[in-house]
PDB file of C-alpha atoms in Angstrom:
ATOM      1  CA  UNK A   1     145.601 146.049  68.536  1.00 60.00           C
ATOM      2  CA  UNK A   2     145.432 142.364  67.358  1.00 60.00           C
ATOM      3  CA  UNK A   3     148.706 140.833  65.996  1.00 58.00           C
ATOM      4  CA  UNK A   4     148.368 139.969  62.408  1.00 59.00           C
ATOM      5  CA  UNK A   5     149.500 136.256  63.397  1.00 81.00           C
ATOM      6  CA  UNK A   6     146.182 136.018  65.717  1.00 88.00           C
ATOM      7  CA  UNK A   7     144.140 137.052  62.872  1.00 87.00           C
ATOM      8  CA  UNK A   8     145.597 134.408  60.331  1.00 89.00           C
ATOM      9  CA  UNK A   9     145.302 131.444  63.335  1.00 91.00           C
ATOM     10  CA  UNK A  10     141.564 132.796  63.342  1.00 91.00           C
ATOM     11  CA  UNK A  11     141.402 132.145  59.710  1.00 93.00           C
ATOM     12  CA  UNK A  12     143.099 129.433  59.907  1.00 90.00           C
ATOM     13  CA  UNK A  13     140.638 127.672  62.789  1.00 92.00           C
ATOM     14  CA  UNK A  14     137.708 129.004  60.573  1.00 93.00           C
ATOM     15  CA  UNK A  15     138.559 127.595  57.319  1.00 91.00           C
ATOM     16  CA  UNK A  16     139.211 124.313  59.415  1.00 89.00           C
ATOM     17  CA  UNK A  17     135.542 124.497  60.590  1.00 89.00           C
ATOM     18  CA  UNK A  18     133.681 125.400  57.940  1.00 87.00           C
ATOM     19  CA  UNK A  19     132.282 122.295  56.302  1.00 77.00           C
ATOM     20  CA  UNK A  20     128.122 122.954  56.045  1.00 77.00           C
ATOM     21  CA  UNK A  21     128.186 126.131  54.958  1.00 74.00           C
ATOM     22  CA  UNK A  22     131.589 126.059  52.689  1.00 85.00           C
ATOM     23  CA  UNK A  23     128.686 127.937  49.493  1.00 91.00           C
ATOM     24  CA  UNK A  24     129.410 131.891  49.037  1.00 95.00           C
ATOM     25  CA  UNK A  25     125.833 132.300  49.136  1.00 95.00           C
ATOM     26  CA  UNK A  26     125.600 130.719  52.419  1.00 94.00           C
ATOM     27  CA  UNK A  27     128.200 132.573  54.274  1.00 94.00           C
ATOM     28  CA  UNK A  28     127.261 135.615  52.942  1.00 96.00           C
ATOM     29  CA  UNK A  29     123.337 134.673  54.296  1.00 96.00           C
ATOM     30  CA  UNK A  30     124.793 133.826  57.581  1.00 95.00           C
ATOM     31  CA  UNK A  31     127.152 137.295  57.799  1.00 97.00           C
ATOM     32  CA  UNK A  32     123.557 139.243  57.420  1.00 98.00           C
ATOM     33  CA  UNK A  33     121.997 136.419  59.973  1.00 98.00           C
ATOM     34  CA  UNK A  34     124.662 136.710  62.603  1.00 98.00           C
ATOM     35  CA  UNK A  35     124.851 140.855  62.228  1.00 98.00           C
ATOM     36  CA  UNK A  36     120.689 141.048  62.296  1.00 98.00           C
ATOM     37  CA  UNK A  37     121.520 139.298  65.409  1.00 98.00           C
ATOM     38  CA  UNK A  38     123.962 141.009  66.664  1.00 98.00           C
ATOM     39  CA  UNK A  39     121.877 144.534  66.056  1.00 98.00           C
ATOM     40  CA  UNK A  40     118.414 142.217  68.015  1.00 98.00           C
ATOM     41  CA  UNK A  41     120.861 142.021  70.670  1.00 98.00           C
ATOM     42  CA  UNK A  42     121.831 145.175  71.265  1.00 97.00           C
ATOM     43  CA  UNK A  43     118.280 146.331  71.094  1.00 97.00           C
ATOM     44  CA  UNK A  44     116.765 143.675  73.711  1.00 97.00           C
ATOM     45  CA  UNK A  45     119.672 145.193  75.834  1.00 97.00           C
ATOM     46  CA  UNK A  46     117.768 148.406  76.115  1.00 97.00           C
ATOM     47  CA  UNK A  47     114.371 147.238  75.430  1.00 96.00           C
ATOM     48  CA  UNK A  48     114.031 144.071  77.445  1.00 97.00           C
ATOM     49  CA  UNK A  49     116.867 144.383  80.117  1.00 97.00           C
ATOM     50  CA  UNK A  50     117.210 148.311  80.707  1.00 97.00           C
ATOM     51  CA  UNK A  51     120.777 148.237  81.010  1.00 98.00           C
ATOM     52  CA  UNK A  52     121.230 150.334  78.436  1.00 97.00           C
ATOM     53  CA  UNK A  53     119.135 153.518  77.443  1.00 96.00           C
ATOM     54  CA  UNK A  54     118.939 154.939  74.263  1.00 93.00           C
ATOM     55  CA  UNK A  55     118.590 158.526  74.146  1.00 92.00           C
ATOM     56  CA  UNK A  56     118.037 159.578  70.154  1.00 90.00           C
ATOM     57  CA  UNK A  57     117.739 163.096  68.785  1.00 87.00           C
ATOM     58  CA  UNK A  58     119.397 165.036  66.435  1.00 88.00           C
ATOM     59  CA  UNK A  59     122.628 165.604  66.802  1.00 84.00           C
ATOM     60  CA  UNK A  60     122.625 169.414  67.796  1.00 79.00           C
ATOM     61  CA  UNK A  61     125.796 171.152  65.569  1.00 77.00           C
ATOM     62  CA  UNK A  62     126.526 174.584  64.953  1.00 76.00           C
ATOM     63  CA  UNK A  63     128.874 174.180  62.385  1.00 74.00           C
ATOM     64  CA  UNK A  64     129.364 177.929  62.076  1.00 75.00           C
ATOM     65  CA  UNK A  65     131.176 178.175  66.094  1.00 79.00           C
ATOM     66  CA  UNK A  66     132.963 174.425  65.636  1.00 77.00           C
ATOM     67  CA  UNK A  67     136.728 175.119  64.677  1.00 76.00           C
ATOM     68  CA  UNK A  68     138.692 171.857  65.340  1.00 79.00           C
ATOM     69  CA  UNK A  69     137.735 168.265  64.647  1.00 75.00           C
ATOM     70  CA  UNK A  70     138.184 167.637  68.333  1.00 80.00           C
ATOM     71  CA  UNK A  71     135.375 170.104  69.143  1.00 79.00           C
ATOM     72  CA  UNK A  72     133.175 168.335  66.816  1.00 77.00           C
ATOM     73  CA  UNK A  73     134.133 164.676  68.093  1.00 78.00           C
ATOM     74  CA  UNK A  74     133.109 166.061  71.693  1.00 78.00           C
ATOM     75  CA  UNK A  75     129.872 167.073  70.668  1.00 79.00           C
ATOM     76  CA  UNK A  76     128.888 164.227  68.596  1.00 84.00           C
ATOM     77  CA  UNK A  77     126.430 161.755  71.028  1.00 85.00           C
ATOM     78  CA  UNK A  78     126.293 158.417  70.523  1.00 88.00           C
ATOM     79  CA  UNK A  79     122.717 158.607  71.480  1.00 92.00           C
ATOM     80  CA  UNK A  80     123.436 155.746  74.371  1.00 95.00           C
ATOM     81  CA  UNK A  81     123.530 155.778  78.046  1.00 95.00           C
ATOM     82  CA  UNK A  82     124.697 153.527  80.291  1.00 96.00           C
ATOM     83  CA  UNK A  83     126.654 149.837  79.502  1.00 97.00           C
ATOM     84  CA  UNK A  84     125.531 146.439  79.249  1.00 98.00           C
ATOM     85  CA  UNK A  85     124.797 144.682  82.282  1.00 98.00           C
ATOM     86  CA  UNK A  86     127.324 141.276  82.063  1.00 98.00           C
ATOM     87  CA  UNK A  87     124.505 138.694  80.885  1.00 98.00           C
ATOM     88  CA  UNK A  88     123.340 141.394  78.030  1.00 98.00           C
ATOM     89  CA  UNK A  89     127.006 141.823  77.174  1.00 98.00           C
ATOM     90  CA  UNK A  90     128.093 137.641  76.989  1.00 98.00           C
ATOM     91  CA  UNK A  91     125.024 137.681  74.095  1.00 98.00           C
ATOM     92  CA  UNK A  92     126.526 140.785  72.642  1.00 98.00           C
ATOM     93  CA  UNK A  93     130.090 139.447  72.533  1.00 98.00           C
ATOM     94  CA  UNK A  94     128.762 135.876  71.149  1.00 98.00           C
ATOM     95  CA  UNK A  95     127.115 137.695  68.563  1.00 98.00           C
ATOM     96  CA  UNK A  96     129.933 139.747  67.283  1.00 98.00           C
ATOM     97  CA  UNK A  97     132.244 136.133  67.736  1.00 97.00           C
ATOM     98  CA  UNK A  98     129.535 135.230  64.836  1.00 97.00           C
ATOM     99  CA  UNK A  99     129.772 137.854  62.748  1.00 98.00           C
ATOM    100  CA  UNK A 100     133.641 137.786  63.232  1.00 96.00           C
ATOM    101  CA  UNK A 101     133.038 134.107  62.418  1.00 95.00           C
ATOM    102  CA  UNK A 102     131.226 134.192  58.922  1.00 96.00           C
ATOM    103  CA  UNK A 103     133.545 137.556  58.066  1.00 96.00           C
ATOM    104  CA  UNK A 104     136.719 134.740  58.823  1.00 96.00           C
ATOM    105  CA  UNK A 105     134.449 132.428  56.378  1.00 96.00           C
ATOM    106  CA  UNK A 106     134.074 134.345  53.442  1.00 96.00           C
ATOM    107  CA  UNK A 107     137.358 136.218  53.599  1.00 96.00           C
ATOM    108  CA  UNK A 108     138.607 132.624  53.214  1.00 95.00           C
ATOM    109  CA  UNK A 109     136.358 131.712  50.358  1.00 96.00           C
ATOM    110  CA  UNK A 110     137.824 134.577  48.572  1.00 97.00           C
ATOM    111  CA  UNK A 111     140.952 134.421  49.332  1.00 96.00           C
ATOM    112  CA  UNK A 112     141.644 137.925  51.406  1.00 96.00           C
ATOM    113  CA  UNK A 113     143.454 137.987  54.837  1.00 94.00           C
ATOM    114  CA  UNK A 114     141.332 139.855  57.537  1.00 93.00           C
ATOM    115  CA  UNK A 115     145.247 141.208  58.450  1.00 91.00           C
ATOM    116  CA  UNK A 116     145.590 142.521  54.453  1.00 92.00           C
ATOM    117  CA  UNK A 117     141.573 144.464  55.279  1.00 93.00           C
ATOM    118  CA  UNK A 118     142.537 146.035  58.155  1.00 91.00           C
ATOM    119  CA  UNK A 119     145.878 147.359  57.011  1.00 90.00           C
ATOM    120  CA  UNK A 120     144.654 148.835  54.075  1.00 92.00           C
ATOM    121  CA  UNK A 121     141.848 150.146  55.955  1.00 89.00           C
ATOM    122  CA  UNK A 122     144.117 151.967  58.314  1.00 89.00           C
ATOM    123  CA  UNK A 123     145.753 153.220  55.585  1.00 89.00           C
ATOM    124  CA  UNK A 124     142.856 154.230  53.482  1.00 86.00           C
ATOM    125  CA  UNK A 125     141.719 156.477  56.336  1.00 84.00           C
ATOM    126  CA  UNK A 126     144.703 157.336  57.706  1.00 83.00           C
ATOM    127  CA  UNK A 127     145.333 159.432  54.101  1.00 82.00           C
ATOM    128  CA  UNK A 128     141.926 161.493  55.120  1.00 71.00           C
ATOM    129  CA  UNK A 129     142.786 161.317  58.690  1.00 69.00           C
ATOM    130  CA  UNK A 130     139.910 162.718  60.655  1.00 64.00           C
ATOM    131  CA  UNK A 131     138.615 164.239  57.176  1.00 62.00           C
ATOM    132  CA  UNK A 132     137.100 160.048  56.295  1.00 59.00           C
ATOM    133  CA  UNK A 133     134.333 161.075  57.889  1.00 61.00           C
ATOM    134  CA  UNK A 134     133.315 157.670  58.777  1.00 60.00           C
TER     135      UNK A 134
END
């Protein structure tokens, strides 16, 4: 788990950085930019590099025999085999660094700690518990 204190010194380096695109409108453009990306990425890493192979079909659920969340979370696929070979992973882990970036940036323009987001998004979920369904 990252300490809140790593989170605000991320912030903190961010809102030191930030000078071009300081505009809502562009660090909201560049969030979208840096997650189409990020998404590009992950796709060339099974469709240019084979390191990865997606498998997709329907997830398979007979709702009717599943009694415990537990059973269901085993079921569920992710629809991907394998793991990114180290050169497709350093471009997937620079990407997220830029969506974590421009996230950093516009939490900053509007004032919210990433710390404050993730706390109350633990405890958002954590009142539905495996019932969120997200």
């Amino acid at each position: 788990m990252i300490e809140p204190t790593e989170l605000e010194q991320f912030q903190n380096f961010i809102d030191d950085l930030v000078l071009r695109n300081k505009s809502i409108l562009d660090q909201m453009t560049k969030l979208q930019d840096a997650s189409s990306r990020l998404n590009r990425s992950i796709s060339k890493s099974a469709t240019m590099c084979g390191c990865i192979k997606l498998e997709i079909c329907k997830q398979q659920l007979d709702f009717s025999t599943i009694t415990t969340s537990e059973e269901l979370k085993s079921l569920l696929s992710t629809h991907l085999e394998g793991y990114p070979c180290p050169d497709c992973n350093e471009s997937i882990e620079k990407e997220m660094g830029r969506v974590l970036f421009y996230l950093g940036a516009l939490a900053n323009t509007l004032g919210i700690s990433l710390s404050s987001v993730i706390e109350n998004e633990k405890a958002r979920t954590s009142i539905l518990g495996k019932y969120s369904l997200k």
